[in-house]
Short mmCIF file of C-alpha atoms in Angstrom, two decimals:
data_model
loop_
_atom_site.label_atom_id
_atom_site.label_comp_id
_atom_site.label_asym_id
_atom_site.label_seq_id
_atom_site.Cartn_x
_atom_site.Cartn_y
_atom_site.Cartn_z
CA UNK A 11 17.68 -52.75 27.81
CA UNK A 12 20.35 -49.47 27.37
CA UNK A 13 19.08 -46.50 26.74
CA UNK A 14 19.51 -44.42 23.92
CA UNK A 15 20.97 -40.96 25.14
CA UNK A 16 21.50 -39.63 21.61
CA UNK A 17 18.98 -37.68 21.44
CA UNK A 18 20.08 -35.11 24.10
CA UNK A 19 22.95 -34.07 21.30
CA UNK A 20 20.22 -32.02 19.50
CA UNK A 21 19.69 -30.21 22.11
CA UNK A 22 20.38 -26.11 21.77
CA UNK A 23 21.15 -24.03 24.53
CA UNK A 24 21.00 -21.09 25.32
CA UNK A 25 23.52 -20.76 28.02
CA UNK A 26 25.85 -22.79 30.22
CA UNK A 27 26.95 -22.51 33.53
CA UNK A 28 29.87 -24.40 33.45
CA UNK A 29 30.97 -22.09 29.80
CA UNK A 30 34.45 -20.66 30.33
CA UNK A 31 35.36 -17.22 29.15
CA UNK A 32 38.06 -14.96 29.29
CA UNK A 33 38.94 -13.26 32.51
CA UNK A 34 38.67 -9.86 30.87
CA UNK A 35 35.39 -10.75 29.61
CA UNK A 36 32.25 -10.55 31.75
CA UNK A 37 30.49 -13.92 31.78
CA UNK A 38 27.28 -13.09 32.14
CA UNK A 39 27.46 -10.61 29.71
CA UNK A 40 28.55 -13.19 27.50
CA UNK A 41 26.16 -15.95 28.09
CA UNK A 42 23.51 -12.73 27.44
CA UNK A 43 25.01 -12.47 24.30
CA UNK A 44 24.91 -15.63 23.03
CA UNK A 45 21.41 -16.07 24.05
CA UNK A 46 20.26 -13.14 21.72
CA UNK A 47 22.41 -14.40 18.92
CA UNK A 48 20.50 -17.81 19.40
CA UNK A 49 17.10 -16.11 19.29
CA UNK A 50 17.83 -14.16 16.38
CA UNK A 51 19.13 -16.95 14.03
CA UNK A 52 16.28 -18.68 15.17
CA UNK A 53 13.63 -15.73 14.05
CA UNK A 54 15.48 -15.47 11.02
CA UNK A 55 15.67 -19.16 9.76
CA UNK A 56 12.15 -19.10 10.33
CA UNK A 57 10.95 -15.93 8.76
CA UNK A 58 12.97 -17.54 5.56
CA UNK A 59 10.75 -20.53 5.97
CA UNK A 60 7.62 -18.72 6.01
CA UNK A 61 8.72 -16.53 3.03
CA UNK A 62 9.92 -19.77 0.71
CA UNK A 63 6.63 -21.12 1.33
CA UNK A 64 4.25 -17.91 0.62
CA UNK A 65 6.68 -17.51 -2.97
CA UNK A 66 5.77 -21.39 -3.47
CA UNK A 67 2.10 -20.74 -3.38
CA UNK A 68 2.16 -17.54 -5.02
CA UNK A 69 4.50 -19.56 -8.12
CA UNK A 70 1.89 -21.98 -7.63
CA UNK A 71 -0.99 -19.61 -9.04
CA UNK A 72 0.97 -18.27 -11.56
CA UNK A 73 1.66 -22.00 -12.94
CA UNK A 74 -1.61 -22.93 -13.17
CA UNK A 75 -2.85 -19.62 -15.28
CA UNK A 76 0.43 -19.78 -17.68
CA UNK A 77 -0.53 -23.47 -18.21
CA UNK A 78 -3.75 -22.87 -18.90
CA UNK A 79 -2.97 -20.00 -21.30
CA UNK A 80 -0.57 -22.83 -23.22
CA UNK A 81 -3.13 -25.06 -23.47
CA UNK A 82 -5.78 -22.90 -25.09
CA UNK A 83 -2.98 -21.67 -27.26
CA UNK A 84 -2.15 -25.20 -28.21
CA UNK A 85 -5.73 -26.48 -28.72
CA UNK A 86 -6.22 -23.66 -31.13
CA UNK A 87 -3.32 -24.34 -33.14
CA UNK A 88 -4.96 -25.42 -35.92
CA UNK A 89 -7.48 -22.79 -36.20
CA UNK A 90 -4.07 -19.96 -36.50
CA UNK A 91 -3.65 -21.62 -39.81
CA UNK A 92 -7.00 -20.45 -41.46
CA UNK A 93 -7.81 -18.00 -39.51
CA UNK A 94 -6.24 -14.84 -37.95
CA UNK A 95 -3.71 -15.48 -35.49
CA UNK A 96 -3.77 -12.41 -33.35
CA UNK A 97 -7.88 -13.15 -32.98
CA UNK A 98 -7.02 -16.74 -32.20
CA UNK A 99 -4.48 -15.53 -29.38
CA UNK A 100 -7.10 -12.93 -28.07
CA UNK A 101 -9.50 -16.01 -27.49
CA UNK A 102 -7.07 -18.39 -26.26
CA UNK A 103 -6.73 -15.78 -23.83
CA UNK A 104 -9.99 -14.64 -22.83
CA UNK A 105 -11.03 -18.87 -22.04
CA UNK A 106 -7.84 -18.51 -19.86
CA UNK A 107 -8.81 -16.15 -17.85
CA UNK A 108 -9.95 -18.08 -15.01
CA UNK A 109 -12.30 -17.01 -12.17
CA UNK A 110 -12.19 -13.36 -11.44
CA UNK A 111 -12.81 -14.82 -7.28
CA UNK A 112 -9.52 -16.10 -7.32
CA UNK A 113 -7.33 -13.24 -9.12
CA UNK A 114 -6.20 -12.11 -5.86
CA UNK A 115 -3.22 -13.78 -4.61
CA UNK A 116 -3.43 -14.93 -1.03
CA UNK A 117 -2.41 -12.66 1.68
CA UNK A 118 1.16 -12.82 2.99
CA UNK A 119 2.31 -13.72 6.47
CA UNK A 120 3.08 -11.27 9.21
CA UNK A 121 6.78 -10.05 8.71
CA UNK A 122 7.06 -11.60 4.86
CA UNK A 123 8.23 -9.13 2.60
CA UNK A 124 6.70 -6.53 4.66
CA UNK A 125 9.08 -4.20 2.77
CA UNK A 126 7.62 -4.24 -0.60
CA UNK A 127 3.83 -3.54 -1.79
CA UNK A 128 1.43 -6.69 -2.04
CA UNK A 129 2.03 -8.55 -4.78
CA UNK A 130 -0.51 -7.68 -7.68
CA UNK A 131 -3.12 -9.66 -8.85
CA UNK A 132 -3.01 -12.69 -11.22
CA UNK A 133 -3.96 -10.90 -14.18
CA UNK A 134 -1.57 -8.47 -14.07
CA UNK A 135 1.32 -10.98 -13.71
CA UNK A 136 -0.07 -12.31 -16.84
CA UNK A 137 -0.37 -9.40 -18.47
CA UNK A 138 3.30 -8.24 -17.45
CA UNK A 139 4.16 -11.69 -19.14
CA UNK A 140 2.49 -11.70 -22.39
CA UNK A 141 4.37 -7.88 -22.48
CA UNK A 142 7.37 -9.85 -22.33
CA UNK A 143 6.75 -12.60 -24.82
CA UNK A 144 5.45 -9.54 -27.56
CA UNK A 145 8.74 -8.08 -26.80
CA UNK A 146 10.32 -11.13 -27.46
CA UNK A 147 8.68 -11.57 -30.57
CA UNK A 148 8.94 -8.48 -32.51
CA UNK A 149 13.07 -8.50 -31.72
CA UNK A 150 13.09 -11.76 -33.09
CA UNK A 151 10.71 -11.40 -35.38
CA UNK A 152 9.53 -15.08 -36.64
CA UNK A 153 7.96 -16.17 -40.00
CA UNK A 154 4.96 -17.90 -37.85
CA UNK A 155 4.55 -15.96 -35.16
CA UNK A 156 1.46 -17.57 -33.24
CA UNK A 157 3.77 -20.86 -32.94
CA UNK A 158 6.64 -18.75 -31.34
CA UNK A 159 4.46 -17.45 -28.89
CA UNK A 160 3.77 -21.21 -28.10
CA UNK A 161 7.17 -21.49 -27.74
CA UNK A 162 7.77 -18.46 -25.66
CA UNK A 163 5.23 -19.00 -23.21
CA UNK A 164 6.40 -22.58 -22.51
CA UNK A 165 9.78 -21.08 -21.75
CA UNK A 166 8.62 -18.92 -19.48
CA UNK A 167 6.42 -21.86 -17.66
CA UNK A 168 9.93 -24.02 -17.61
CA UNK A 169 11.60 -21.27 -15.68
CA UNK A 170 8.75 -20.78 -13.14
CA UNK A 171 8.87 -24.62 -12.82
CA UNK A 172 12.84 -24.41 -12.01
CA UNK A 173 12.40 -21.51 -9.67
CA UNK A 174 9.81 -23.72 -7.77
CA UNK A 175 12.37 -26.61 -7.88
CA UNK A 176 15.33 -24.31 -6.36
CA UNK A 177 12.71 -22.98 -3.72
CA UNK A 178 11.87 -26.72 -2.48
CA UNK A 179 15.21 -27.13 -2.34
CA UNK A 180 16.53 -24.40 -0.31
CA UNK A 181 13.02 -24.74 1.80
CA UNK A 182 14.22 -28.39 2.28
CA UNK A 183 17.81 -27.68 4.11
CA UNK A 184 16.32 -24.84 6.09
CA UNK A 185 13.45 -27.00 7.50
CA UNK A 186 16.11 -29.76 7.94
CA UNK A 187 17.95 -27.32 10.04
CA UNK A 188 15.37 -26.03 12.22
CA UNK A 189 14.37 -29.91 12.96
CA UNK A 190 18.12 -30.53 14.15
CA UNK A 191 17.93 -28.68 17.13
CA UNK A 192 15.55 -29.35 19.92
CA UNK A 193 14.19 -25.94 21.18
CA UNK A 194 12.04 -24.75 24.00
CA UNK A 195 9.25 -24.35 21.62
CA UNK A 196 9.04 -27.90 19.98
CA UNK A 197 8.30 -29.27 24.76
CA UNK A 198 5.34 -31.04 24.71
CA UNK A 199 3.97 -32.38 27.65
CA UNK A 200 3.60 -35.97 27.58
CA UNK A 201 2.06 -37.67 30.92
CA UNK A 202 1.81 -35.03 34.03
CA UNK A 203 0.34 -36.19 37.13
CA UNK A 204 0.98 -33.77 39.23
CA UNK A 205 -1.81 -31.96 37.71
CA UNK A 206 -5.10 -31.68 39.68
CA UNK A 207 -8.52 -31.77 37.77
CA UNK A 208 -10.90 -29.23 38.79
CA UNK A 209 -14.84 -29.10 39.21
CA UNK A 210 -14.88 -25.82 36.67
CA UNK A 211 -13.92 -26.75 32.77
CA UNK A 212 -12.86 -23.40 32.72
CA UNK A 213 -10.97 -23.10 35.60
CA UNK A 214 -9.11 -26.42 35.02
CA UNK A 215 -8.44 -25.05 31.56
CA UNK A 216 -6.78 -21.98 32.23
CA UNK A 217 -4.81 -23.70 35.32
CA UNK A 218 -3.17 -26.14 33.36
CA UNK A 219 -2.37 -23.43 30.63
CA UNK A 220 -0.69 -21.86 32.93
CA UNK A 221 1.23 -24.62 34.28
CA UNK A 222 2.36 -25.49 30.75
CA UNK A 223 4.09 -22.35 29.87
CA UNK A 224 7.82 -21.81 29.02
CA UNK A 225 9.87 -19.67 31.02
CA UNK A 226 11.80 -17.88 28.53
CA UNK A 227 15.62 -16.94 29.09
CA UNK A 228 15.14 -13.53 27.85
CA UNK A 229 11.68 -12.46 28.04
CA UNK A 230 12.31 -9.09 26.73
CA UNK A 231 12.76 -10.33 23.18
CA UNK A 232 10.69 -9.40 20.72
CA UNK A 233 10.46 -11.45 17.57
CA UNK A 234 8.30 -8.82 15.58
CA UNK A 235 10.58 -5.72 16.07
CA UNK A 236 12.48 -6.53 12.97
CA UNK A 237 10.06 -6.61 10.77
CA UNK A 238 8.50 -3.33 12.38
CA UNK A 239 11.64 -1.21 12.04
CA UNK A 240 11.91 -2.79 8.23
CA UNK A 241 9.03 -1.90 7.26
CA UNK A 242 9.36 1.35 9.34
CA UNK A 243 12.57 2.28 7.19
CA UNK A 244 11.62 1.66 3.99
CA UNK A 245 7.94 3.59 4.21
CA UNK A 246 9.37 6.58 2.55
CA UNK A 247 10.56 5.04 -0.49
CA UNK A 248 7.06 4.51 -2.00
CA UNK A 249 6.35 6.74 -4.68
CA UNK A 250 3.25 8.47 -5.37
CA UNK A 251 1.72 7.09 -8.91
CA UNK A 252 0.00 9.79 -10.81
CA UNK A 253 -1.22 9.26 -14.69
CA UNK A 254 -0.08 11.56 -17.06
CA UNK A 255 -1.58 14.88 -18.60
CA UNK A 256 -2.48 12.52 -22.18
CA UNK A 257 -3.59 9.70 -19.69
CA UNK A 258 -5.95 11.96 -17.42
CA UNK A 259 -7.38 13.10 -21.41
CA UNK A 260 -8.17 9.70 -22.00
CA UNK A 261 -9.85 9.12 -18.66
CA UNK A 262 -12.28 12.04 -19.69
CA UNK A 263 -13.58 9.88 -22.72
CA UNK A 264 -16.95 8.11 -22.30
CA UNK A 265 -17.01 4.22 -21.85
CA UNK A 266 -19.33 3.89 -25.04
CA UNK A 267 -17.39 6.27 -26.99
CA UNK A 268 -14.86 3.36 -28.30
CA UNK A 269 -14.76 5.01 -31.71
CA UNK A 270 -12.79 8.01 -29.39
CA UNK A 271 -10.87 5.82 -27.33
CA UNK A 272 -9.56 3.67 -30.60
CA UNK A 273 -8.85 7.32 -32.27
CA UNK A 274 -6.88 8.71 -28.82
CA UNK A 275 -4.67 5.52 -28.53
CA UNK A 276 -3.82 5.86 -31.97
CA UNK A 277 -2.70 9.14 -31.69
CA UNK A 278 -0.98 8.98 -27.99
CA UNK A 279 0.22 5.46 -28.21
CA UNK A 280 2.83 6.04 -25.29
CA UNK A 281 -0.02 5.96 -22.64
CA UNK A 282 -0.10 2.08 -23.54
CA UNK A 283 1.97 1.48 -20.21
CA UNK A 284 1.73 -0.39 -16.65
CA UNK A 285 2.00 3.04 -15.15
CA UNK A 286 -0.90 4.44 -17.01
CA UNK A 287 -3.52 2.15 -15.94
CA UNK A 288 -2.21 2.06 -12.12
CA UNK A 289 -2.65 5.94 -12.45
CA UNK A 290 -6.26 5.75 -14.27
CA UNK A 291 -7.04 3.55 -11.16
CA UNK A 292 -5.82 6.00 -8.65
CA UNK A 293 -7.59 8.90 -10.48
CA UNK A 294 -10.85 6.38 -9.75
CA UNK A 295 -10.24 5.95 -6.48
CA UNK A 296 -10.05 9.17 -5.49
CA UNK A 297 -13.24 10.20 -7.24
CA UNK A 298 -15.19 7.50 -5.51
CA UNK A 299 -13.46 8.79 -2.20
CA UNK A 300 -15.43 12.18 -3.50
CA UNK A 301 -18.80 10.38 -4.38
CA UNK A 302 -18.79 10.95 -7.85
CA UNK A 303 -19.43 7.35 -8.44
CA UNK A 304 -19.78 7.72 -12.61
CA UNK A 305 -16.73 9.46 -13.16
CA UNK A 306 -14.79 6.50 -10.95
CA UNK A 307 -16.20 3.86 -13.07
CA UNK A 308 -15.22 5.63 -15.93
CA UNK A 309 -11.52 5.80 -14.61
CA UNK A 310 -11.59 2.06 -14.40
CA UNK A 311 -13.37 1.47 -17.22
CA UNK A 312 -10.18 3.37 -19.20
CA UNK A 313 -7.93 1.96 -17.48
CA UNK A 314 -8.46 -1.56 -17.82
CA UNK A 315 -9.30 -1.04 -21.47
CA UNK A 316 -5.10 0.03 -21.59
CA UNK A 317 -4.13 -3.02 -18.93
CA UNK A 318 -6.13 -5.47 -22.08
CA UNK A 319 -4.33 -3.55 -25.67
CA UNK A 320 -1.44 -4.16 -23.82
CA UNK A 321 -2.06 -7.99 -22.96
CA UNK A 322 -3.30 -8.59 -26.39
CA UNK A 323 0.41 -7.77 -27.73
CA UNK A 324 1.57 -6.03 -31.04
CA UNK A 325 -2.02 -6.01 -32.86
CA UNK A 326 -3.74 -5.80 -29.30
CA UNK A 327 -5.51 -2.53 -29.77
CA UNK A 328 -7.03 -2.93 -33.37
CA UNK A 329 -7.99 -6.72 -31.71
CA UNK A 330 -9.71 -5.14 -28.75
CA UNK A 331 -11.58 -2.90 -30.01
CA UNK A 332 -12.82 -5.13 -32.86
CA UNK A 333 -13.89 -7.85 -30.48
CA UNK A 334 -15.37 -5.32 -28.07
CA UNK A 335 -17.40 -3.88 -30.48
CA UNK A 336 -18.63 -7.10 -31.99
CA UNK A 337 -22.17 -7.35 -30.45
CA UNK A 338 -22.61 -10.97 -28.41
CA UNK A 339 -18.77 -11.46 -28.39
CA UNK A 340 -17.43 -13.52 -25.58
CA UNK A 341 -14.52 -11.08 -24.83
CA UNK A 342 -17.24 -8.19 -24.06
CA UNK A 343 -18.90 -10.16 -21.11
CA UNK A 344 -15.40 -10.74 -19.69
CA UNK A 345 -14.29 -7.30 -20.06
CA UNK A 346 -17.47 -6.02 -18.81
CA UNK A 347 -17.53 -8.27 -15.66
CA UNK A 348 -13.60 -7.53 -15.20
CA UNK A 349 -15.20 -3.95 -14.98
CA UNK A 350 -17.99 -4.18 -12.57
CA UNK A 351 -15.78 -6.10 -10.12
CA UNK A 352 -12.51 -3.71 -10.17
CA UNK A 353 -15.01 -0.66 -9.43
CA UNK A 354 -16.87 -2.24 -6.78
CA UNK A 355 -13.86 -3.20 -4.50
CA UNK A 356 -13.12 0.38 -4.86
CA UNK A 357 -16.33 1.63 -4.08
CA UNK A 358 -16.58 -0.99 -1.04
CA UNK A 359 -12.93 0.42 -0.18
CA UNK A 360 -13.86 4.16 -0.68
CA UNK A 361 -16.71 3.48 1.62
CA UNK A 362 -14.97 2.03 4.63
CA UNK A 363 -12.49 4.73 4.30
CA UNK A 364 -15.15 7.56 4.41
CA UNK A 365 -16.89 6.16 7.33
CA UNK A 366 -13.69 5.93 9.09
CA UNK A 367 -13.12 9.47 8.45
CA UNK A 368 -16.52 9.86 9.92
CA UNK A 369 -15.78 8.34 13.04
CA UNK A 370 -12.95 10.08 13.36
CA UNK A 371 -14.56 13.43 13.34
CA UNK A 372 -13.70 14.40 9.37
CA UNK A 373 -11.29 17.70 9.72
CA UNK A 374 -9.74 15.59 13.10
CA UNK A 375 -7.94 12.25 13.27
CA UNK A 376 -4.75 12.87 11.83
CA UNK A 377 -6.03 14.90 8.45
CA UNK A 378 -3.83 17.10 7.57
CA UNK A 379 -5.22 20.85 7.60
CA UNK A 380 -3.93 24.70 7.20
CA UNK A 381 -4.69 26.60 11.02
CA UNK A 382 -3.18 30.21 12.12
CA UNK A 383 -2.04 30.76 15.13
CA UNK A 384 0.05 33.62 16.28
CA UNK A 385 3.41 32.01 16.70
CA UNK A 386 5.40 34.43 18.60
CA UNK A 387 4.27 35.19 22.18
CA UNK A 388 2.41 37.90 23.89
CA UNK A 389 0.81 38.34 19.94
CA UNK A 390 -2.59 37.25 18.53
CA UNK A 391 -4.26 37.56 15.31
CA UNK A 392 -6.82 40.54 14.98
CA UNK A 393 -9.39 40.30 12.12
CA UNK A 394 -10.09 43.69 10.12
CA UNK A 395 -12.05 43.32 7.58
CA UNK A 396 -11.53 46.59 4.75
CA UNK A 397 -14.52 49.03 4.44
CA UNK A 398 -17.31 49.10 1.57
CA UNK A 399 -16.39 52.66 0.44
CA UNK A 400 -13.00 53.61 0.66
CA UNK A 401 -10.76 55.93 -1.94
CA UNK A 402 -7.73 54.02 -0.97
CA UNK A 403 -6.19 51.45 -3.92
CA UNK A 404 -4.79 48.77 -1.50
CA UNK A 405 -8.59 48.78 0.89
CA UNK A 406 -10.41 49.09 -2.88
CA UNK A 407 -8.37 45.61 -3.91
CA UNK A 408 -8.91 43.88 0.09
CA UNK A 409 -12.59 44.53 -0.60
CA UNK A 410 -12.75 42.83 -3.75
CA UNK A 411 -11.25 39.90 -2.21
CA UNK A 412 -13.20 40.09 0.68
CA UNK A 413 -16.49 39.90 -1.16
CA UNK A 414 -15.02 36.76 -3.18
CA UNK A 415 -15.12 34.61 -0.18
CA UNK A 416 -17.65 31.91 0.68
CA UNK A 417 -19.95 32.59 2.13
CA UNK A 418 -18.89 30.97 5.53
CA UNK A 419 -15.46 32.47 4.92
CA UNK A 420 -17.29 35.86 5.11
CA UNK A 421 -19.19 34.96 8.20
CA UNK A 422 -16.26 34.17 9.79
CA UNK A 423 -14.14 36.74 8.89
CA UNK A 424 -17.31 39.60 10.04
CA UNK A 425 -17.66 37.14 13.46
CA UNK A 426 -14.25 38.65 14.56
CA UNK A 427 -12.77 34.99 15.95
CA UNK A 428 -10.06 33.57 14.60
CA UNK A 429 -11.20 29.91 15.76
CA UNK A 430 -14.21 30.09 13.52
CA UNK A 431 -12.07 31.01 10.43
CA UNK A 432 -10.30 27.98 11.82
CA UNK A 433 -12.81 26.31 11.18
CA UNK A 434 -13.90 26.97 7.95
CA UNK A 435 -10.04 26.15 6.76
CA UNK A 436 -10.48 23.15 8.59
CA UNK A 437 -13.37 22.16 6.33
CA UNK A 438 -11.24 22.99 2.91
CA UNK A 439 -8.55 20.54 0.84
CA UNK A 440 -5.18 21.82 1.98
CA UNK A 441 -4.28 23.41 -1.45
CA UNK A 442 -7.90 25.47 -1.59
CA UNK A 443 -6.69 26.75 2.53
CA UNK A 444 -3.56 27.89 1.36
CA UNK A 445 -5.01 29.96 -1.78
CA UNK A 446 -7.25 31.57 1.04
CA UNK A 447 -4.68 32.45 3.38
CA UNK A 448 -2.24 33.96 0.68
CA UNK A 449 -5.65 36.44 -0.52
CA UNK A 450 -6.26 36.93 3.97
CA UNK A 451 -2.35 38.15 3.28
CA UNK A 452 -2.89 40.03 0.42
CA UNK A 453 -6.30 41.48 1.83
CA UNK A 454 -4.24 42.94 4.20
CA UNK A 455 -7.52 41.13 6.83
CA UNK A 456 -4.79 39.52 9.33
CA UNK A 457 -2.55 41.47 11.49
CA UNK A 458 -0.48 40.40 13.97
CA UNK A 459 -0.53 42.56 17.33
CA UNK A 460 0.55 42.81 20.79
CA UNK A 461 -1.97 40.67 23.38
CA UNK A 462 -2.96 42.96 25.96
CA UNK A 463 -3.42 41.16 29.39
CA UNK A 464 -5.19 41.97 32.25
CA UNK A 465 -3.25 41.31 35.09
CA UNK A 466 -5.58 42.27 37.64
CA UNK A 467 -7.52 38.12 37.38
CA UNK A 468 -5.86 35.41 38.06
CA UNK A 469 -6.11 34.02 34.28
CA UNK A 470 -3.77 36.96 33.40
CA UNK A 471 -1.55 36.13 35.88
CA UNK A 472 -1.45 32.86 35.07
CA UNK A 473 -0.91 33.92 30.94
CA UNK A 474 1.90 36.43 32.27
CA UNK A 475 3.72 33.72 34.10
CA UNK A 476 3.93 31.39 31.48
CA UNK A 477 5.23 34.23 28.61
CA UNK A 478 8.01 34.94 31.16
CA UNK A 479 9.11 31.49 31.16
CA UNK A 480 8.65 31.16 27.95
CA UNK A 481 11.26 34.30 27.27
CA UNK A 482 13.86 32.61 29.76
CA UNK A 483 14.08 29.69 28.42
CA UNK A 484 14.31 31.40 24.86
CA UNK A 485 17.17 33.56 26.64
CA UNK A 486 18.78 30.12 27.85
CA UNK A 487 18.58 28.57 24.24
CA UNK A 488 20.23 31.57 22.70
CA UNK A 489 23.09 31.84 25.29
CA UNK A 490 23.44 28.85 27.26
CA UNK A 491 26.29 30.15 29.29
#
């Protein structure tokens, strides 16, 4: 029977010994080369594999809520004819809502998209949508309006169905590709007998997984240091997202105060935004990170009462807070519950960060924090606090500020030692350190003088040494020649 040697043509390798190269060109060099550029294709055609796949099941999702949302819409159809439209959209959209459990979408690979935030959760993909379709709608402006929504939606549900179709497609030929070659990674071991069993399970186990590994050609490869210096580069393009002076206003309102929340949207109806409710969120987090636990679910609260008048489309906040207010409507136990579960994941993630902060000694651990330390050397700080009863204008004003200190600060400042004022900075926000130092300043309470060292011990010896260096190598810097 002949044997079938076609299969060796698949094979990939990474270098050749018989590979001819130019005499000017070093050959080993070369084959180095070529191994790299091997590895890295490689990396790459699978990184896109992993990433066509995540946007598949991610598209997935979003396919099932849209269709979901066109159904309701479309078994309510008939009830838009007799009744109100825009109240027949708000509950074809509260039954579509889903399960709150599975709002999150699922977590990405390692190295997918790692340049961009994680993708947001369902409902807010949906509501981005429907902000689309209202859009759509009052440009085009129809004579039945809940039957062009129909209409829009299902556009929008075709072109997530094509995208899916061009994604198989392009995860087809890359997966055809990567099956082509035959690669160290895709060796199995077959039948080996040269392996010896052992009386140990364990020992046996880790001898034959260590008689099964790969020797790689270039062990030195990494295939995660791409996506560390990617994600590495593009860290300082996030931007902070704050809400805006109207937006922190409506964050101050009660959650039972609808009649003020109805009367502040209708007056500041440019806080209806995506940007908004991300910063009403932020403004919660933070507050939980400070324990004031009401005031955070307030902040949500407010916040996700924008993300829904916005989702509800042109009518959305006379819809909202009509249903809201209804007493036993449906839409107020799904708001409610939308609520109570937004808070608590920031409460749960509030906590872990404030026990890591524990751990990590609070003012320590990376925090950032205000400190003074005399910067020039041979100087230190010297504390002087300004006397009780003085006739002079400039010791009159220190005092003043003296006595409108902390406590602690004052402690600190009559203690004489500059590491326990330290301290006390340590223990302050960064903006509330920097308001005391400028009043230390204007206080006149620091002043920088000459260290006086003693010589005579060996610590002063020791100190004297070092500021000598330290002045020659200053000397050096200045005039290198």
């Amino acid at each position: 029977m002949p044997v079938d040697y076609s299969k060796w043509d698949a094979l990939e390798l990474s270098d050749d010994s018989d590979i001819e190269v130019h005499p000017n060109v070093d050959k080993r060099s070369f084959i180095r080369a070529k191994q790299n550029q091997i590895h890295q294709e490689r990396q790459q055609r699978k990184l896109q594999i992993e990433t066509l796949k995540y946007e598949r099941q991610i598209n997935d999702g979003l396919m099932k809520r849209i269709s979901g949302l066109l159904n309701a819409l479309k078994a309510h159809a008939a009830e838009a004819e007799t009744r109100n439209p825009a109240e027949v959209a708000f509950q074809a959209v509260m039954e579509s809502a889903g399960n709150p459990a599975d709002d999150k979408p699922p977590a990405r690979p390692e190295g997918v998209h790692a340049q961009v935030e994680q993708p947001p959760t369902y409902t807010k993909m949906m509501a981005s949508l429907l902000d689309q379709v209202n859009k759509q709608l009052d440009e085009k402006k129809p004579e039945n309006r809940y039957n062009a929504m129909v209409d829009e939606i299902g556009v929008h549900l075709k072109n997530v169905e094509g995208l899916q179709q061009e994604l198989l497609k392009k995860l087809a030929e890359l997966e055809k590709e990567e099956g082509r070659k035959i690669t160290s990674e895709g060796i199995h071991e077959g039948f080996n007998s040269s392996h010896v069993a052992k009386s140990t399970p364990s020992t046996s186990g880790t001898k034959k997984a260590d008689d099964s590994s790969v020797e790689l050609l270039n062990p030195n490869f990494s295939m995660s240091k791409p996506a560390e210096s990617s994600t590495a580069a593009n860290d300082d393009d996030d931007k902070e997202v704050e809400a805006s002076p109207d937006g922190r206003k409506f964050a101050q309102i009660k959650p039972n105060d609808y009649r003020e929340s109805h009367s502040f949207i209708g007056s500041h109806p440019h806080i209806l935004t995506e940007k908004e409710t991300d910063g009403l969120l932020i403004m919660a987090f933070d507050a939980q990170l400070d324990g004031r636990d009401d005031f955070a679910r307030q902040c949500v609260h407010q916040a996700l009462l924008l993300q829904y008048c916005r989702a509800l489309g042109k009518d959305g906040v006379a819809l909202f807070f009509k249903r809201i207010t209804t007493k036993g409507h449906q839409a107020q136990d799904v708001f409610y519950k939308d609520v109570q579960d937004t808070y608590y994941r920031i409460k749960n993630r509030a906590a872990e960060i404030n026990a890591q902060r524990a751990v990590d000694g609070g003012g320590e651990g990376g925090v950032e924090q205000i400190q003074l330390h005399a910067v020039e050397p041979g100087t230190e700080i010297k504390i002087r606090i300004p006397p009780e009863k003085s006739e002079d204008e400039e010791e009159k004003r220190g005092r003043e500020i003296f006595e409108g200190f902390a406590p602690d600060m004052r402690r600190a400042l009559e203690s004489g030692s500059l590491d326990k004022v330290n301290e006390v900075l340590g223990k302050l926000k960064v903006e509330d350190a920097e308001e005391v130092v400028a009043l230390l300043s204007e206080a006149n309470i620091l002043s920088l003088e000459e260290q006086i060292i003693d010589a005579t011990t060996e610590e002063g010896q020791q100190h004297l040494k070092e500021m000598e260096e330290q002045a020659a190598l200053e000397s050096y810097t200045d005039d290198p020649e």
